[in-house]
Coordinates of C-alpha atoms and ligand atoms in Angstrom, one line a residue:
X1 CA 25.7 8.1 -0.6
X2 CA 26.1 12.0 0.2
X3 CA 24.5 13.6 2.3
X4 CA 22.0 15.6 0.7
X5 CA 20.3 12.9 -0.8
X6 CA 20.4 11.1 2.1
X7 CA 18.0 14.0 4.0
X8 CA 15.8 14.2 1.1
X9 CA 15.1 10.5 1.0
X10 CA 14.4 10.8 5.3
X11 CA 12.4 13.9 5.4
X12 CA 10.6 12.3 2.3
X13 CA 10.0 9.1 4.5
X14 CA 8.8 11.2 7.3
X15 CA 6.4 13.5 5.7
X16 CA 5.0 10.2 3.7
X17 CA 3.9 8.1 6.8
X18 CA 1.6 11.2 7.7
X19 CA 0.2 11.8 4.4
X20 CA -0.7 8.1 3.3
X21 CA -2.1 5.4 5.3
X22 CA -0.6 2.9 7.3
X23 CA -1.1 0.3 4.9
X24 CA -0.3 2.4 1.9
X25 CA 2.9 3.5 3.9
X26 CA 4.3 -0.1 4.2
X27 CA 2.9 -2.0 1.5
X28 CA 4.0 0.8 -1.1
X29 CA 6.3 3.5 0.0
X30 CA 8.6 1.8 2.9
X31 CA 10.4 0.0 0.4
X32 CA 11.4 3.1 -1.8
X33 CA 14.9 4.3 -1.8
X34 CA 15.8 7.6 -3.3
X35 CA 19.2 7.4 -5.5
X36 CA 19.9 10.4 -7.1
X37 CA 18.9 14.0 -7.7
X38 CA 19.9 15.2 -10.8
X39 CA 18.3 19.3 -11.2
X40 CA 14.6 18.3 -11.2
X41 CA 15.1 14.4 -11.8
X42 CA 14.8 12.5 -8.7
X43 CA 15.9 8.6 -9.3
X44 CA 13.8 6.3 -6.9
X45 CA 14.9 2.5 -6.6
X46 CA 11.8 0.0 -6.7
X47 CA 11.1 -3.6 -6.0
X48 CA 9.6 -4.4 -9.2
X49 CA 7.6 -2.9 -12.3
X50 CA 4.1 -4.0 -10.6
X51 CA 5.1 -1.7 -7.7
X52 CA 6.1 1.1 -10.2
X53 CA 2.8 1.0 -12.3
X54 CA 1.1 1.1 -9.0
X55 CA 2.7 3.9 -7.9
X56 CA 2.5 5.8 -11.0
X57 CA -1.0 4.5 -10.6
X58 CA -2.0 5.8 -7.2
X59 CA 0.3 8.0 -5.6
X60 CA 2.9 10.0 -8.2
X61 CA 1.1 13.3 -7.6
X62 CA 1.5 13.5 -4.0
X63 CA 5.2 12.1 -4.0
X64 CA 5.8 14.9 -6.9
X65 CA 4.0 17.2 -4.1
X66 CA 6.2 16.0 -1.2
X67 CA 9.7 16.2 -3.0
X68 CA 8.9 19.6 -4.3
X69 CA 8.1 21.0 -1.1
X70 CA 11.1 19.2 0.8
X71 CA 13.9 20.2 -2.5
X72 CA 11.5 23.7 -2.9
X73 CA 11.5 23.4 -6.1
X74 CA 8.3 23.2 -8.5
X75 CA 8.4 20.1 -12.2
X76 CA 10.2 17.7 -10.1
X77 CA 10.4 14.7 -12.1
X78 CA 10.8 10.7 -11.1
X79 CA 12.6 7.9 -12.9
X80 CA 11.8 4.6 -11.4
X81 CA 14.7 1.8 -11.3
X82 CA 13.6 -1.4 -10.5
X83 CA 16.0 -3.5 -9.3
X84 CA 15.1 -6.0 -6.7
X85 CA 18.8 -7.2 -6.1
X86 CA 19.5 -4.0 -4.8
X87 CA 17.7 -4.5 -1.8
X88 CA 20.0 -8.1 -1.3
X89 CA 23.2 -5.9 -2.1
X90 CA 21.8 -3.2 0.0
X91 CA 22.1 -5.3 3.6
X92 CA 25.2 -7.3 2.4
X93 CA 27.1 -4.3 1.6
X94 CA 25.9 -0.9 2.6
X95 CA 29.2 1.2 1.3
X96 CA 29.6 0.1 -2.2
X97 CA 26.5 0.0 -3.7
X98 CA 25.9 0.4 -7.3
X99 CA 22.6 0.4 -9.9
X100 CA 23.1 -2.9 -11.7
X101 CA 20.3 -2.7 -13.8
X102 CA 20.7 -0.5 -16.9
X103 CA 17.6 1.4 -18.5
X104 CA 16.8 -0.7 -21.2
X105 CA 16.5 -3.5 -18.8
X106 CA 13.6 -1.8 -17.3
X107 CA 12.2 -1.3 -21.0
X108 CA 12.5 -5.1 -21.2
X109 CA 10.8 -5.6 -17.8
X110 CA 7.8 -2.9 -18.8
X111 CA 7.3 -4.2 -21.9
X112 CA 7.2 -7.9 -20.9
X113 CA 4.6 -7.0 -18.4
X114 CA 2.3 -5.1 -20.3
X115 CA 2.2 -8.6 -22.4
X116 CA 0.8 -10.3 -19.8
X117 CA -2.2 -8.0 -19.7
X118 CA -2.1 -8.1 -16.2
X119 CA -3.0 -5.3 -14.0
X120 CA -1.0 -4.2 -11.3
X121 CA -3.6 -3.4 -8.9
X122 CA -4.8 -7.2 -8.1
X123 CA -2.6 -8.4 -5.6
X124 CA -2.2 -11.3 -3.0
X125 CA -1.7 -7.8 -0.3
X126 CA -4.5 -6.4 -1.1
X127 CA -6.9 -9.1 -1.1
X128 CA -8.9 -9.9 2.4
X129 CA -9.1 -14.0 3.0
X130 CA -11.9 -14.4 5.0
X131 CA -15.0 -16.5 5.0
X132 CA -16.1 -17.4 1.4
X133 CA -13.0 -16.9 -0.3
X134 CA -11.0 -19.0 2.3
X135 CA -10.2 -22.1 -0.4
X136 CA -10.3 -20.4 -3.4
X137 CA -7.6 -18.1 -1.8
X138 CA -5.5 -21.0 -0.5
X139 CA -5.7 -22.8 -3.9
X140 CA -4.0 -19.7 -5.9
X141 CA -1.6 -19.2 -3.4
X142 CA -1.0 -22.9 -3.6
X143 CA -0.5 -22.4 -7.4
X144 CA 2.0 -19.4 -7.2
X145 CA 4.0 -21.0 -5.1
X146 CA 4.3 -24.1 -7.2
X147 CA 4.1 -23.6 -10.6
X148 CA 6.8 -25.8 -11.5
X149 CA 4.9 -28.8 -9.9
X150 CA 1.3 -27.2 -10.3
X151 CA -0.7 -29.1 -8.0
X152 CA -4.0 -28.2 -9.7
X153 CA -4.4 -27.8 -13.4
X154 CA -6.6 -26.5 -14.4
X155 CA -7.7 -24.4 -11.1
X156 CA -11.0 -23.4 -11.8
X157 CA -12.9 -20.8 -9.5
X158 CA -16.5 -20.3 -9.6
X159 CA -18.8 -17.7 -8.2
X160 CA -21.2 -14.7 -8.3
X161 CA -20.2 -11.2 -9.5
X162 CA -18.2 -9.3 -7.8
X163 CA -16.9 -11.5 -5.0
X164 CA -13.1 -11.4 -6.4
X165 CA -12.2 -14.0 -9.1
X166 CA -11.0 -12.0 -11.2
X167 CA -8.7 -10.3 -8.7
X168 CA -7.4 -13.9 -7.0
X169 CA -6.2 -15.1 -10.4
X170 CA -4.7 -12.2 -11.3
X171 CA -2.9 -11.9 -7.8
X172 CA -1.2 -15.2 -9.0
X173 CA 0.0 -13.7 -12.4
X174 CA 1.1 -10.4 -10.7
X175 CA 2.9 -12.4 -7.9
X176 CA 4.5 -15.3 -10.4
X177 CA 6.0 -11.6 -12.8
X178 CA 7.3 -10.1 -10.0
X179 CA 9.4 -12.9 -9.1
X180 CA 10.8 -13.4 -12.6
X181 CA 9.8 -11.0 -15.2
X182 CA 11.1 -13.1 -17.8
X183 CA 8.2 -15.8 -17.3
X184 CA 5.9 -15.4 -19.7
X185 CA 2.5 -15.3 -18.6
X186 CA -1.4 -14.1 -20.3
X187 CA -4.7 -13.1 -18.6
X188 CA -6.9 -13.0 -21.6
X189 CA -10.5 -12.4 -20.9
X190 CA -13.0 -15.2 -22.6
X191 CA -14.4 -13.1 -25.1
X192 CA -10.7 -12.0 -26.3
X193 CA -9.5 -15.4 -26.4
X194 CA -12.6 -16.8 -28.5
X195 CA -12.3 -13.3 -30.8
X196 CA -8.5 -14.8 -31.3
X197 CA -9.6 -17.9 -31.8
X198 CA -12.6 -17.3 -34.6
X199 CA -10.0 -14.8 -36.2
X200 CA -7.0 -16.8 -36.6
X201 CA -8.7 -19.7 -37.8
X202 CA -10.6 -16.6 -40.7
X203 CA -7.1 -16.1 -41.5
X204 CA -5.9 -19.7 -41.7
X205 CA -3.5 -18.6 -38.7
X206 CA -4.7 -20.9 -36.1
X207 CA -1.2 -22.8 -36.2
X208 CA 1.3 -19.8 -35.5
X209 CA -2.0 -18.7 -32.6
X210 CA -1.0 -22.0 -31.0
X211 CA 2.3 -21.6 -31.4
X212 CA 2.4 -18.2 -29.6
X213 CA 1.1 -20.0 -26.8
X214 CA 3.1 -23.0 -26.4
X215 CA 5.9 -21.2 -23.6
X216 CA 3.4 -19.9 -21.9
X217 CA 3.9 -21.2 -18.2
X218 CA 0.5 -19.4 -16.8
X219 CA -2.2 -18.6 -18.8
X220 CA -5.2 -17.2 -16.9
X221 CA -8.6 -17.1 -18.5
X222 CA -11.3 -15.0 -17.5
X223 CA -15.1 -15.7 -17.3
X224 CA -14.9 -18.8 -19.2
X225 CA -19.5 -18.6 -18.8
X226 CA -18.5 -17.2 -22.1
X227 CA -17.3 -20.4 -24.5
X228 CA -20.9 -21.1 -24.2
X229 CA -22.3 -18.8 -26.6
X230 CA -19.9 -19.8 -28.9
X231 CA -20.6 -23.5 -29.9
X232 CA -18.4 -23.5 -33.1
X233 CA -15.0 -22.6 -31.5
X234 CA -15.4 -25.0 -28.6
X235 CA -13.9 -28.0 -31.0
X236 CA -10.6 -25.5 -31.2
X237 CA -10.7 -24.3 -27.7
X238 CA -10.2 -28.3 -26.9
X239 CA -7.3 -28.4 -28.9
X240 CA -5.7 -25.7 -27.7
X241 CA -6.7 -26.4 -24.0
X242 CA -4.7 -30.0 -24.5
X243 CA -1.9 -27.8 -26.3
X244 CA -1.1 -25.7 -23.4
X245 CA -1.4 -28.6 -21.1
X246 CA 0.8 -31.2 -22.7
X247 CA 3.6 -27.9 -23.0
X248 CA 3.1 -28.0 -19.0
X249 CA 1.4 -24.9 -18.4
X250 CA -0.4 -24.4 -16.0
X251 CA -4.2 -23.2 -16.6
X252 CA -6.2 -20.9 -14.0
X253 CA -10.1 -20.1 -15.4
X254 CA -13.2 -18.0 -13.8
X255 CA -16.8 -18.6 -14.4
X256 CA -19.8 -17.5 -13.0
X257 CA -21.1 -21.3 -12.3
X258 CA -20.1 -24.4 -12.0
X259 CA -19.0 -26.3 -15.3
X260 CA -21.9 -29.0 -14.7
X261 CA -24.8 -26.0 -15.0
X262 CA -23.2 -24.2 -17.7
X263 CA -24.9 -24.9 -20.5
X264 CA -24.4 -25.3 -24.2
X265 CA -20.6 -26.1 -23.1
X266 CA -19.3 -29.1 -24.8
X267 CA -18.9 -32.3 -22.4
X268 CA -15.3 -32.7 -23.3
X269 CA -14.4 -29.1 -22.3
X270 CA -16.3 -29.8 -19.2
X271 CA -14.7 -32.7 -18.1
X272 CA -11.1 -31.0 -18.9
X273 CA -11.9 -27.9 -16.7
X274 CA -12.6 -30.0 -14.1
X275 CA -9.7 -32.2 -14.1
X276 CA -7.6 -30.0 -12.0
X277 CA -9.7 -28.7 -8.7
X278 CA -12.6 -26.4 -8.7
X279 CA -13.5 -24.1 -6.2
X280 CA -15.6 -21.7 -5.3
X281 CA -16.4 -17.6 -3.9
X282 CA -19.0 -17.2 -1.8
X283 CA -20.2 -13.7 -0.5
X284 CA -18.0 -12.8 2.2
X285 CA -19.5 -13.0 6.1
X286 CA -19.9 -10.1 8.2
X287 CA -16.6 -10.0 9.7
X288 CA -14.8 -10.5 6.1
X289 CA -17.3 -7.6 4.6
X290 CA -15.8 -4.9 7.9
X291 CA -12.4 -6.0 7.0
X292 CA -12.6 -5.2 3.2
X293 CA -14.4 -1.6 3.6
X294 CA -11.4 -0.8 6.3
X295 CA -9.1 -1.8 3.3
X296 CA -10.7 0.0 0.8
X297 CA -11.4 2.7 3.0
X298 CA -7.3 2.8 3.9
X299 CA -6.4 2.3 -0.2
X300 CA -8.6 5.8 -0.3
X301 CA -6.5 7.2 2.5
X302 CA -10.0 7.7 3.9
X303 CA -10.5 7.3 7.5
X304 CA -13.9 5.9 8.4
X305 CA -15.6 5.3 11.8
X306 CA -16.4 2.1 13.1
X307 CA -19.7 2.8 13.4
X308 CA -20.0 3.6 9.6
X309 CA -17.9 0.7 8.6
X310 CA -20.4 -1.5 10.7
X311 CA -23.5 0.2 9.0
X312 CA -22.1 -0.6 5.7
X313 CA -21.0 -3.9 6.3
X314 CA -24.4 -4.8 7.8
X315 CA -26.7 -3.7 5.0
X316 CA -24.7 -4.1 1.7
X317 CA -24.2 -8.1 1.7
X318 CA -24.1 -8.8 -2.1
X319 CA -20.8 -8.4 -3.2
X320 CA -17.5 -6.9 -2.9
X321 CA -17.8 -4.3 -6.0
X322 CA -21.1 -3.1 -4.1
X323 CA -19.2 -2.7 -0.9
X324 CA -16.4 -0.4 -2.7
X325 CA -18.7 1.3 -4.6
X326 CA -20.3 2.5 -1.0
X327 CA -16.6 3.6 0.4
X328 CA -15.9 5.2 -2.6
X329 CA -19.1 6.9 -2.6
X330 CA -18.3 7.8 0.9
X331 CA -14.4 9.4 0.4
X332 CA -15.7 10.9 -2.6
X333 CA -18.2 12.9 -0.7
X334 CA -16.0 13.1 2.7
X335 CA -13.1 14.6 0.4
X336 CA -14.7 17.6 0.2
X337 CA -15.5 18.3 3.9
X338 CA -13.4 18.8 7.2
X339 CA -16.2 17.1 9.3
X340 CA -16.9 13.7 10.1
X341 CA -18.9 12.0 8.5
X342 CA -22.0 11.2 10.6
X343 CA -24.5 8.0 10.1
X344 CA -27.3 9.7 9.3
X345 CA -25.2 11.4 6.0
X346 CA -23.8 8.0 5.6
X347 CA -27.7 6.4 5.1
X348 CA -28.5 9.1 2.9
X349 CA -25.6 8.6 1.2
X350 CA -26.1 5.0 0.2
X351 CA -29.5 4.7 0.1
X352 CA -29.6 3.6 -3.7
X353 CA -26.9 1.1 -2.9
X354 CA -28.9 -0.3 0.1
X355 CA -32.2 -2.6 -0.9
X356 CA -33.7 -3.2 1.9
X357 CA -34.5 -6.4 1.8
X358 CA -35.6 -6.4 5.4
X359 CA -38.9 -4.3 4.3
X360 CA -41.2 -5.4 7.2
X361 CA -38.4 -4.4 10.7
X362 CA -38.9 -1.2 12.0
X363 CA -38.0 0.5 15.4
X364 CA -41.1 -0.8 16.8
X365 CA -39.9 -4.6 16.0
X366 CA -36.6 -3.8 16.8
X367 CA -37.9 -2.6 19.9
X368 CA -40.4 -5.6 20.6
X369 CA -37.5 -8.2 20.1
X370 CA -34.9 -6.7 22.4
X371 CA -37.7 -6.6 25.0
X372 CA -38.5 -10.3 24.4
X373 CA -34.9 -11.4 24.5
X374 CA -34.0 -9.5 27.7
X375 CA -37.2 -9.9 29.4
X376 CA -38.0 -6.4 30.2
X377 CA -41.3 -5.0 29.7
X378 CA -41.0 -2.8 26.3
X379 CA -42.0 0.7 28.5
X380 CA -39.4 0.0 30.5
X381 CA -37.2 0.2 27.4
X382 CA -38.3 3.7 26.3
X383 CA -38.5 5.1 29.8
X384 CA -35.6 7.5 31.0
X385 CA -34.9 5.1 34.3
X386 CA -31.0 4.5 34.2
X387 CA -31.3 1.2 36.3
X388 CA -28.4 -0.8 34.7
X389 CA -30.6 -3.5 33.9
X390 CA -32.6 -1.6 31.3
X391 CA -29.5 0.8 30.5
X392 CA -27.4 -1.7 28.7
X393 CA -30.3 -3.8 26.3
X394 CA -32.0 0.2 25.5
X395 CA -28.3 0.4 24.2
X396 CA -28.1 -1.9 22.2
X397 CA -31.7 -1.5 20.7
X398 CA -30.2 1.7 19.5
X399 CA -27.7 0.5 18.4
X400 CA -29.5 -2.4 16.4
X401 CA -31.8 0.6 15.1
X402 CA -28.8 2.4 13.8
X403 CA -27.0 0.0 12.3
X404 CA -29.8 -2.3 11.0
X405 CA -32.2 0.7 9.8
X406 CA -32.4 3.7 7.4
X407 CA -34.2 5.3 10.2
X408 CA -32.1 8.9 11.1
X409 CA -31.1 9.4 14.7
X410 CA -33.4 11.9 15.4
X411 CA -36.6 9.6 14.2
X412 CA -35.2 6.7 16.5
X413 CA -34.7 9.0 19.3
X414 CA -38.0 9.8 19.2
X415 CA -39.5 6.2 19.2
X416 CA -37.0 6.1 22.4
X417 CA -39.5 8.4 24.4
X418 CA -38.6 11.7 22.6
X419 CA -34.9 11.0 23.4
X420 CA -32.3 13.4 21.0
X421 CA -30.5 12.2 18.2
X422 CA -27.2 12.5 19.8
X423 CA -28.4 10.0 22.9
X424 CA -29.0 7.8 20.2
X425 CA -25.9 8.1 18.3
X426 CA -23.9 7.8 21.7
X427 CA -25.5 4.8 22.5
X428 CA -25.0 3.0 19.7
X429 CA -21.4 4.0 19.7
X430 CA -20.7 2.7 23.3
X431 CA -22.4 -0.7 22.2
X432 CA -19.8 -0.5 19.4
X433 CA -16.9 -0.3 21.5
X434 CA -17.7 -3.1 23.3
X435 CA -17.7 -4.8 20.1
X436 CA -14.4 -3.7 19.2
X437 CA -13.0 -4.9 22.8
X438 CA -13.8 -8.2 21.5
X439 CA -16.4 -8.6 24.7
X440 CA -17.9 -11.7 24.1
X441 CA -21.1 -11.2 26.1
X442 CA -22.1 -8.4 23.6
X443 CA -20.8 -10.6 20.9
X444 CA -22.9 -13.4 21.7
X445 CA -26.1 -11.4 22.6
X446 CA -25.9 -9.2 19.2
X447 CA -25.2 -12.1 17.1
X448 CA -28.6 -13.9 19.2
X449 CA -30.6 -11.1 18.2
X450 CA -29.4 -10.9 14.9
X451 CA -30.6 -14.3 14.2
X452 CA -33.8 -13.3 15.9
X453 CA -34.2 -10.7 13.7
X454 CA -33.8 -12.2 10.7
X455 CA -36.2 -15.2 10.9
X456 CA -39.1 -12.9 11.7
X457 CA -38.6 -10.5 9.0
X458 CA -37.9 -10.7 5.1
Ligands
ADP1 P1 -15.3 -11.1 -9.9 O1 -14.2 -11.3 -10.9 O2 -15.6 -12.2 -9.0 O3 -16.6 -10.5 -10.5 P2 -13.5 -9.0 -9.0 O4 -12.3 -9.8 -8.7 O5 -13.6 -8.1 -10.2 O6 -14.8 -9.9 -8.9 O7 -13.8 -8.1 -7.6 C1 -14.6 -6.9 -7.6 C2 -13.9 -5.9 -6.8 O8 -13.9 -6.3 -5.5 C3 -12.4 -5.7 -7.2 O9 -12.1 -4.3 -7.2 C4 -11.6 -6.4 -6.2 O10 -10.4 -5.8 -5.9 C5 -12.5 -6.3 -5.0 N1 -12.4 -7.5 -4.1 C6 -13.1 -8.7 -4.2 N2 -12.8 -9.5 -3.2 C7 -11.9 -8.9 -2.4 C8 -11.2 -9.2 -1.2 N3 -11.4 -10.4 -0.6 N4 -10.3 -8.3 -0.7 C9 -10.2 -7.1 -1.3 N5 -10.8 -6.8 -2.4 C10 -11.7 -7.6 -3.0
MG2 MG1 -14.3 -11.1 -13.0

């Protein structure tokens, strides 16, 4: 490889790992090798087509920004390669290295994947296991890495809006192309697949419909709620469900309930979908909810305080959508300013997104319970005495206040005997960091209060 090509494709490594996030960096970018420069054609290597339509997706402007400042040079212009041998061939034999993969081949790959009707950006990478998801998760993963032998068919996952189905199944399709993008694979929405369904059989072309689905090895269908509402194609749906299964593919489906309490479905469809195993989302936990906004926070190459991740993760507790919706809110805003962005922006910020559900806590409460459960008279609290017995639970009331309450700094510092906002925002900040040490007193006495907290209010 010569020499200038060589520079480009370090500098171009360089100046990346500053500009995107960490996990953008390795998840994305690491793995890109830059081939050739040809005038204003630069030809990058890639793993595979989901990590091109991903790119092209997310980050193609600022790699076009970063080659034509390091080459100085304005319309630069990328050709992707995929060619996930190369990086085999690559450590086996450094010197003689050579494309193997022709351009039509990529056409091939491209095309084949737009078929699937997958989308690029559900991945198992970019999708937080944690508490709620923890079986569903395992059970895809399970079925990725077995297809051949599918140990569940059909898997069926069940669950609220917005807590990820659609993105687990989808992480299995995107996961099962990249290893071979000759396998032929389908996500089809519920709806689609019924339109298809009613049509064909319209057109007397319900055989050949079949037909086109008998080498599928994954076929993923979404929201399947849906077959419901549509009594007179459930008869057909049977058939075809048996068709796909006795061809041995395997069969992942979504719904928003359990089979047994979705009504109007027939009793044999029920009893097929849950042959295999179902299993279900829950709304993720506390601890789950931090880890997604950091993610999607980081996949915005935003960078959030923990104190604001905290706040966000301890009020919005429906759903993931409602959680990115808030970070996105959040960057979007943020992108436009050099400052930090403060908690007291942050409430007013999300303050649609956040129904309070806890209508009857206040400061006063807060204030009243922490008293209780330290066993300090309530003056005490709001008095200015730094005695290290009262220092530390005062603390952590502001800190409860901040991140439990729409209530500005400045108003809690004033229920804190006329204290300033920025005692208050301190405060809660140092309770925070003894979070993130992982100190398990704090831990314990938080999550105690917590609990107090939410029985006595509603
Ligand atoms: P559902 O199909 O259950 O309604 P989706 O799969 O569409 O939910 O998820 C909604 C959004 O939340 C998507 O953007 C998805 O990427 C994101 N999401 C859900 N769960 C997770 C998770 N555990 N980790 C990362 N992102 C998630
Ligand atoms: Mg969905």
């Amino acid at each position: 490889m010569n020499n200038k090509i060589e520079f480009v494709h370090q500098q171009f490594m360089e100046i990346s790992k500053k500009r995107f996030s960490q996990s953008s960096f390795n998840t994305w970018i690491a793995t890109l090798k830059i081939m050739s420069i040809d005038n204003e054609v630069v030809s990058i290597i890639t793993h595979s087509t989901v990590q091109v339509n991903y790119i092209k997706g997310q980050y193609q402007e600022s790699i076009i920004e970063i080659l034509e400042d390091i080459l100085d040079q304005k319309n630069i212009q990328i050709k992707y390669l995929v060619d996930a041998d190369y990086y085999k061939e690559e450590r086996d034999n450094t010197e003689n290295f050579q494309i193997n993969k022709p351009q039509e081949d990529l056409n091939i790959s491209a095309s084949n994947y737009q078929k699937t009707q997958l989308n690029p950006k559900f991945t198992f990478n970019n999708f937080i296991q944690g508490n709620g998801n923890e079986t569903a998760y395992a059970s895809s993963y399970q079925v990725a890495k077995n297809l051949k032998n599918t140990p569940y068919n059909p898997l069926l996952i069940f669950g609220g809006v917005g807590l990820g189905k659609t993105h687990l199944v989808q992480a299995v399709g995107n996961y099962l192309f990249e290893l071979n993008p000759d396998q032929n694979i389908l996500y089809i929405p519920s709806d689609q697949f019924v339109t298809k369904i009613v049509n064909s059989i319209k057109n007397n072309t319900i055989d050949q419909y079949k037909n086109s689905l008998r080498d599928k090895k994954l076929i993923i269908i979404d929201d399947i709620q849906f077959f419901a509402k549509k009594e007179k194609s459930q008869e057909e749906l049977f058939h075809i469900f048996n068709y796909i299964y006795n061809n041995n593919g395997q069969i992942i489906l979504t719904s928003d309930a359990h089979p047994n309490d979705i009504h109007k479905l027939d009793d044999r469809l029920k009893s097929r979908f849950k042959q295999g195993l179902v299993t279900d989302v829950r709304p993720p936990d506390l601890e789950t909810r931090a880890a997604i906004i950091s993610l999607k926070a980081e996949e915005l190459n935003f960078s959030i305080d923990n104190d604001i991740i905290m706040f966000i993760a301890n009020n919005i507790n429906t759903n993931v959508r409602d959680l990115e919706g808030a970070v996105k809110k959040l960057a979007f805003y943020h992108s436009f300013r050099d400052k930090p962005l403060t908690i007291n922006k942050t409430k007013e910020l999300l303050k649609e997104l956040i129904v309070s559900k806890k209508t009857t806590l206040n400061i006063d409460k807060i204030q009243d319970i922490v008293s209780q459960y330290y066993n300090i008279p309530k003056d005490l609290l709001l008095e200015k005495t730094r005695a290290q017995e009262v220092a530390r639970p005062r603390a952590i009331a502001m800190y409860l206040c901040t991140t439990q309450l729409k209530s500005t700094t400045q108003s809690i510092g004033n229920h804190f005997g006329g204290r300033g906002h920025s005692t208050v925002s301190h405060a809660a900040k140092r309770v925070q960091t003894w979070l993130n040490k992982k100190d398990a007193e704090t831990h314990k006495e938080i999550e105690e209060i917590l609990n107090i907290i939410n029985l006595s209010t509603y």
